[in-house]
Amino acid sequence: MRQPNLSDVALFAAVVEAGGFRVAAQKRGMSASSISDCVRRLESDLGVRLLNRTTRSVFPTEVGARLLERLRPALDEIGAAFSDLDDNALSPVGTLRLNVPVPVARFVLPGLIPAFLQRYPGVSVEVAMDNTFIDVIAAGFDAGVRYEESVAKDMIAVPIGPRRQRFVAAASPAYVQEHGAPQHPRDLVNHRLIGHRFESGKLGVWEFEKDGVTLRVPPQGPLLSSSQDLEVGSAIGGVGIIYTFEEYLRPLFDQGLLLPVLEDWWQAFDGPYLYYNDRRHVPSPLRAFVDFLKAKNQG
C-alpha cells in the first residue's frame, strides 16, 4: 500500500458528504472528472474500493464508511486549523452553515444576519430550514438552532433571538361572529380547529397554561396542514381557530384580520438557542457568530 495523498482523502470525504461527484465538484470549484480521478487514485494507493458507483448515486462501501468514520475527526481538525489562521487578524473567512426551524429563519435571523455579514465580510452564511431535531455535525452543518428541550446535553448552547416567546390562539372576526369565542380551553371541543402536522408526522398538540394548570388539546377540525402560511391564511378566511407562534399573528391582530382568543391561557416558553459540538477547534466563522450573539445578548 502506497502512502495516500492527503488531498485525495479530503476529496473522498467531500464526495461522500455531497452524495456525488457533481455536487462535490461544484463546492470545490473543480471538475467532476478530476475529483473522480483523485478518488480512483486513492483507491489504487490503498488497494481497496471506497465508493460504490451507480448511474444514479454514489455511496461508500463498508470499508469506505469505516475509513471515513475514523478520518472525520482528523479532517475536522485540519479544517479548523486552517480556519484559525484568520483569527489573529480578526477576519474570519469561510462559510457558516446553519440548520434552523422555519420560525427562526423567518423572524429571528433577518434581524441578525445582515449585521453579522457586515461585521465579517469574509464570511458567507448558508441556512437550511428544518423543524426536526438532527445531528448537525453528521449532517454537515456547523451549528443548529432549536428550543431548549430539543438540545442535547453534550452541546454548547448560546441564546439567540427573543428570550421569551408565546403560542397564541386566534380567529377571524367573521368566525367569532358566527361561532362565538371560547372562554376556556375545554370549550375548544365545540369549535373548528386548524391543526399543524410536523415533517416527522407528529401532530402539534395545543398546550394552554394558567395558574399552574396545563391543558393539552389535540386539534380537531376541517384543516390539518404542514404549511404555516396555509394555516394562517385559512384562519383569516374564517375556517377556524389557529394556535401558533405569536410572531406569525401579531401583525394580523394589529390589522384587525384576526382576533386573539383565550389570552389568559397563552403559553409562554424560553426562546431558541444556537447549539454546536463542544470540540477543541471551532471553525472561525462559527466562533465569530457565537461572539456576535454573545455581544448582542450582553447589549
Coordinates of C-alpha atoms in Angstrom, one line a residue, residues 45-270:
D45 CA -3.0 3.6 -3.4
L46 CA -4.9 1.8 -0.6
G47 CA -5.8 -1.3 -2.6
V48 CA -9.5 -1.2 -1.7
R49 CA -12.7 0.1 -3.3
L50 CA -14.0 3.0 -1.2
L51 CA -17.1 4.0 -3.2
N52 CA -19.9 2.2 -4.9
R53 CA -20.8 4.0 -8.1
T54 CA -24.1 3.6 -10.0
T55 CA -25.7 5.7 -12.7
R56 CA -27.8 7.4 -10.1
S57 CA -25.9 7.5 -6.9
V58 CA -22.5 7.3 -5.2
F59 CA -22.2 5.9 -1.7
P60 CA -19.3 4.5 0.4
T61 CA -18.5 0.8 0.6
E62 CA -18.4 -0.8 4.1
V63 CA -14.6 -0.2 4.1
G64 CA -15.1 3.3 2.9
A65 CA -17.6 4.1 5.6
R66 CA -15.3 2.7 8.3
L67 CA -12.4 4.7 7.0
L68 CA -14.4 7.9 6.8
E69 CA -15.6 7.4 10.4
R70 CA -12.0 7.2 11.5
L71 CA -10.8 10.1 9.3
R72 CA -13.6 12.6 10.1
P73 CA -12.2 13.9 13.4
A74 CA -8.8 14.4 11.8
L75 CA -10.2 16.2 8.8
D76 CA -12.3 18.5 11.1
E77 CA -9.1 19.3 13.0
I78 CA -7.2 20.2 9.8
G79 CA -10.1 22.4 8.6
A80 CA -10.3 24.1 11.9
A81 CA -6.5 24.7 12.0
F82 CA -6.7 26.5 8.6
S83 CA -9.7 28.5 9.8
D84 CA -7.8 29.5 12.9
L85 CA -5.2 31.3 10.7
D86 CA -7.6 34.1 10.3
D87 CA -8.4 34.5 13.9
N88 CA -5.4 36.7 14.9
A89 CA -6.3 39.2 12.2
L90 CA -9.9 39.2 13.5
S91 CA -11.0 38.5 9.9
P92 CA -12.6 35.0 9.7
V93 CA -13.0 33.6 6.2
G94 CA -15.3 30.8 5.2
T95 CA -18.9 29.6 5.2
L96 CA -21.1 29.3 8.3
R97 CA -23.7 26.5 7.7
L98 CA -26.8 26.7 10.0
N99 CA -29.8 24.4 10.3
V100 CA -32.8 26.2 11.9
P101 CA -36.5 25.9 12.3
V102 CA -38.8 27.8 10.0
P103 CA -39.9 30.4 12.6
V104 CA -36.3 31.2 13.4
A105 CA -35.4 31.7 9.7
R106 CA -38.4 33.9 9.3
F107 CA -38.4 36.0 12.4
V108 CA -35.0 35.8 14.2
L109 CA -32.3 35.6 11.6
P110 CA -33.4 38.6 9.5
G111 CA -32.6 40.7 12.5
L112 CA -29.1 39.2 12.9
I113 CA -27.6 38.0 9.6
P114 CA -27.3 41.4 7.8
A115 CA -25.4 43.0 10.7
F116 CA -23.2 39.9 11.1
L117 CA -22.2 39.8 7.4
Q118 CA -21.4 43.5 7.5
R119 CA -19.2 42.9 10.5
Y120 CA -17.5 39.9 9.0
P121 CA -17.2 40.4 5.2
G122 CA -15.1 37.4 4.7
V123 CA -17.9 35.1 5.9
S124 CA -20.8 33.7 3.9
V125 CA -23.8 32.0 5.5
E126 CA -25.8 29.0 4.3
V127 CA -29.2 28.4 6.1
A128 CA -31.3 25.2 5.8
M129 CA -34.7 25.1 7.4
D130 CA -35.8 22.0 9.2
N131 CA -38.2 21.7 12.1
T132 CA -37.0 18.3 13.3
F133 CA -34.0 17.8 15.6
I134 CA -31.0 16.5 13.7
D135 CA -27.3 15.7 14.4
V136 CA -26.0 18.9 12.9
I137 CA -22.4 17.7 12.7
A138 CA -23.2 14.5 11.0
A139 CA -25.4 16.4 8.5
G140 CA -22.6 18.7 7.6
F141 CA -23.7 21.8 9.5
D142 CA -21.6 23.9 11.8
A143 CA -24.4 24.6 14.2
G144 CA -28.2 24.4 14.6
V145 CA -30.9 26.4 16.3
R146 CA -33.6 24.7 18.4
Y147 CA -35.5 25.2 21.6
E148 CA -34.1 24.1 24.9
E149 CA -36.0 20.8 25.2
S150 CA -34.5 19.6 21.9
V151 CA -30.9 20.5 22.5
A152 CA -28.7 17.5 23.5
K153 CA -26.9 17.9 26.9
D154 CA -23.4 17.5 25.4
M155 CA -23.9 20.5 23.1
I156 CA -22.8 24.1 23.8
A157 CA -26.0 26.3 23.7
V158 CA -26.0 30.0 23.2
P159 CA -29.2 32.1 23.4
I160 CA -30.3 33.6 20.1
G161 CA -33.3 35.8 19.4
P162 CA -36.1 36.7 22.0
R163 CA -35.7 35.0 25.4
R164 CA -39.4 34.6 25.9
Q165 CA -42.0 33.7 23.3
R166 CA -45.6 32.6 23.3
F167 CA -48.1 30.4 21.5
V168 CA -51.3 32.3 20.8
A169 CA -54.8 31.4 19.7
A170 CA -56.8 33.5 17.3
A171 CA -59.8 33.5 14.9
S172 CA -61.2 35.9 12.3
P173 CA -63.9 38.4 13.2
A174 CA -66.3 36.5 10.9
Y175 CA -65.6 33.2 12.7
V176 CA -66.1 34.8 16.1
Q177 CA -69.3 36.4 15.0
E178 CA -70.7 33.1 13.7
H179 CA -69.4 30.7 16.3
G180 CA -68.5 32.8 19.3
A181 CA -65.2 32.9 21.1
P182 CA -64.2 30.1 23.5
Q183 CA -63.9 31.2 27.2
H184 CA -61.9 28.2 28.4
P185 CA -59.7 25.6 26.6
R186 CA -62.3 23.0 27.3
D187 CA -64.7 24.9 25.0
L188 CA -62.5 24.1 22.0
V189 CA -64.1 20.7 21.6
N190 CA -67.1 22.6 20.2
H191 CA -65.0 24.7 17.8
R192 CA -63.4 24.2 14.4
L193 CA -59.6 24.0 14.9
I194 CA -56.8 24.4 12.4
G195 CA -54.1 21.8 13.1
H196 CA -50.5 21.5 12.3
R197 CA -48.6 18.4 11.4
F198 CA -44.8 18.4 11.6
E199 CA -42.5 16.9 9.0
S200 CA -41.9 13.9 11.3
G201 CA -45.7 13.1 11.0
K202 CA -46.3 14.2 14.6
L203 CA -49.5 16.2 15.3
G204 CA -48.9 19.5 17.1
V205 CA -50.9 19.3 20.3
W206 CA -52.1 22.7 21.7
E207 CA -51.0 23.4 25.2
F208 CA -52.6 26.1 27.4
E209 CA -51.4 27.2 30.8
K210 CA -52.8 29.3 33.6
D211 CA -52.2 29.4 37.4
G212 CA -50.0 26.3 37.3
V213 CA -52.6 24.3 35.4
T214 CA -51.7 23.0 31.9
L215 CA -54.3 21.7 29.5
R216 CA -53.5 19.8 26.3
V217 CA -55.9 19.9 23.3
P218 CA -55.4 17.7 20.2
P219 CA -56.8 20.0 17.4
Q220 CA -59.7 18.5 15.5
G221 CA -61.3 20.4 12.7
P222 CA -61.6 21.0 8.9
L223 CA -57.9 21.6 8.2
L224 CA -54.7 19.9 9.1
S225 CA -51.5 21.1 7.3
S226 CA -47.7 21.3 7.5
S227 CA -47.9 24.7 5.9
Q228 CA -47.9 27.6 8.3
D229 CA -48.8 30.0 5.6
L230 CA -51.9 27.9 4.6
E231 CA -53.0 27.7 8.2
V232 CA -52.7 31.4 8.8
G233 CA -54.4 32.3 5.5
S234 CA -57.3 29.9 6.3
A235 CA -57.7 31.4 9.8
I236 CA -58.0 34.8 8.2
G237 CA -60.6 33.3 5.8
G238 CA -62.8 32.1 8.7
V239 CA -62.0 28.4 8.5
G240 CA -61.4 28.1 12.3
I241 CA -59.2 28.8 15.3
I242 CA -55.4 28.8 14.9
Y243 CA -52.8 28.3 17.6
T244 CA -49.2 29.2 16.7
F245 CA -46.2 31.4 17.4
E246 CA -47.2 34.9 18.4
E247 CA -44.8 36.3 15.7
Y248 CA -47.0 34.9 13.0
L249 CA -50.2 36.5 14.2
R250 CA -49.2 39.8 16.0
P251 CA -49.3 41.9 12.7
L252 CA -52.7 40.4 11.9
F253 CA -54.0 41.4 15.3
D254 CA -52.8 45.0 14.6
Q255 CA -54.5 44.9 11.2
G256 CA -57.8 43.5 12.7
L257 CA -57.6 40.5 10.4
L258 CA -57.6 38.1 13.4
L259 CA -58.8 38.4 17.0
P260 CA -57.0 37.0 20.0
V261 CA -58.9 34.3 21.9
L262 CA -58.1 32.6 25.3
E263 CA -55.5 35.2 26.0
D264 CA -55.3 34.3 29.7
W265 CA -54.2 30.8 28.7
W266 CA -51.5 31.6 26.2
Q267 CA -48.4 29.5 27.0
A268 CA -45.0 31.3 27.3
F269 CA -41.7 29.4 26.8
D270 CA -38.0 30.1 26.5

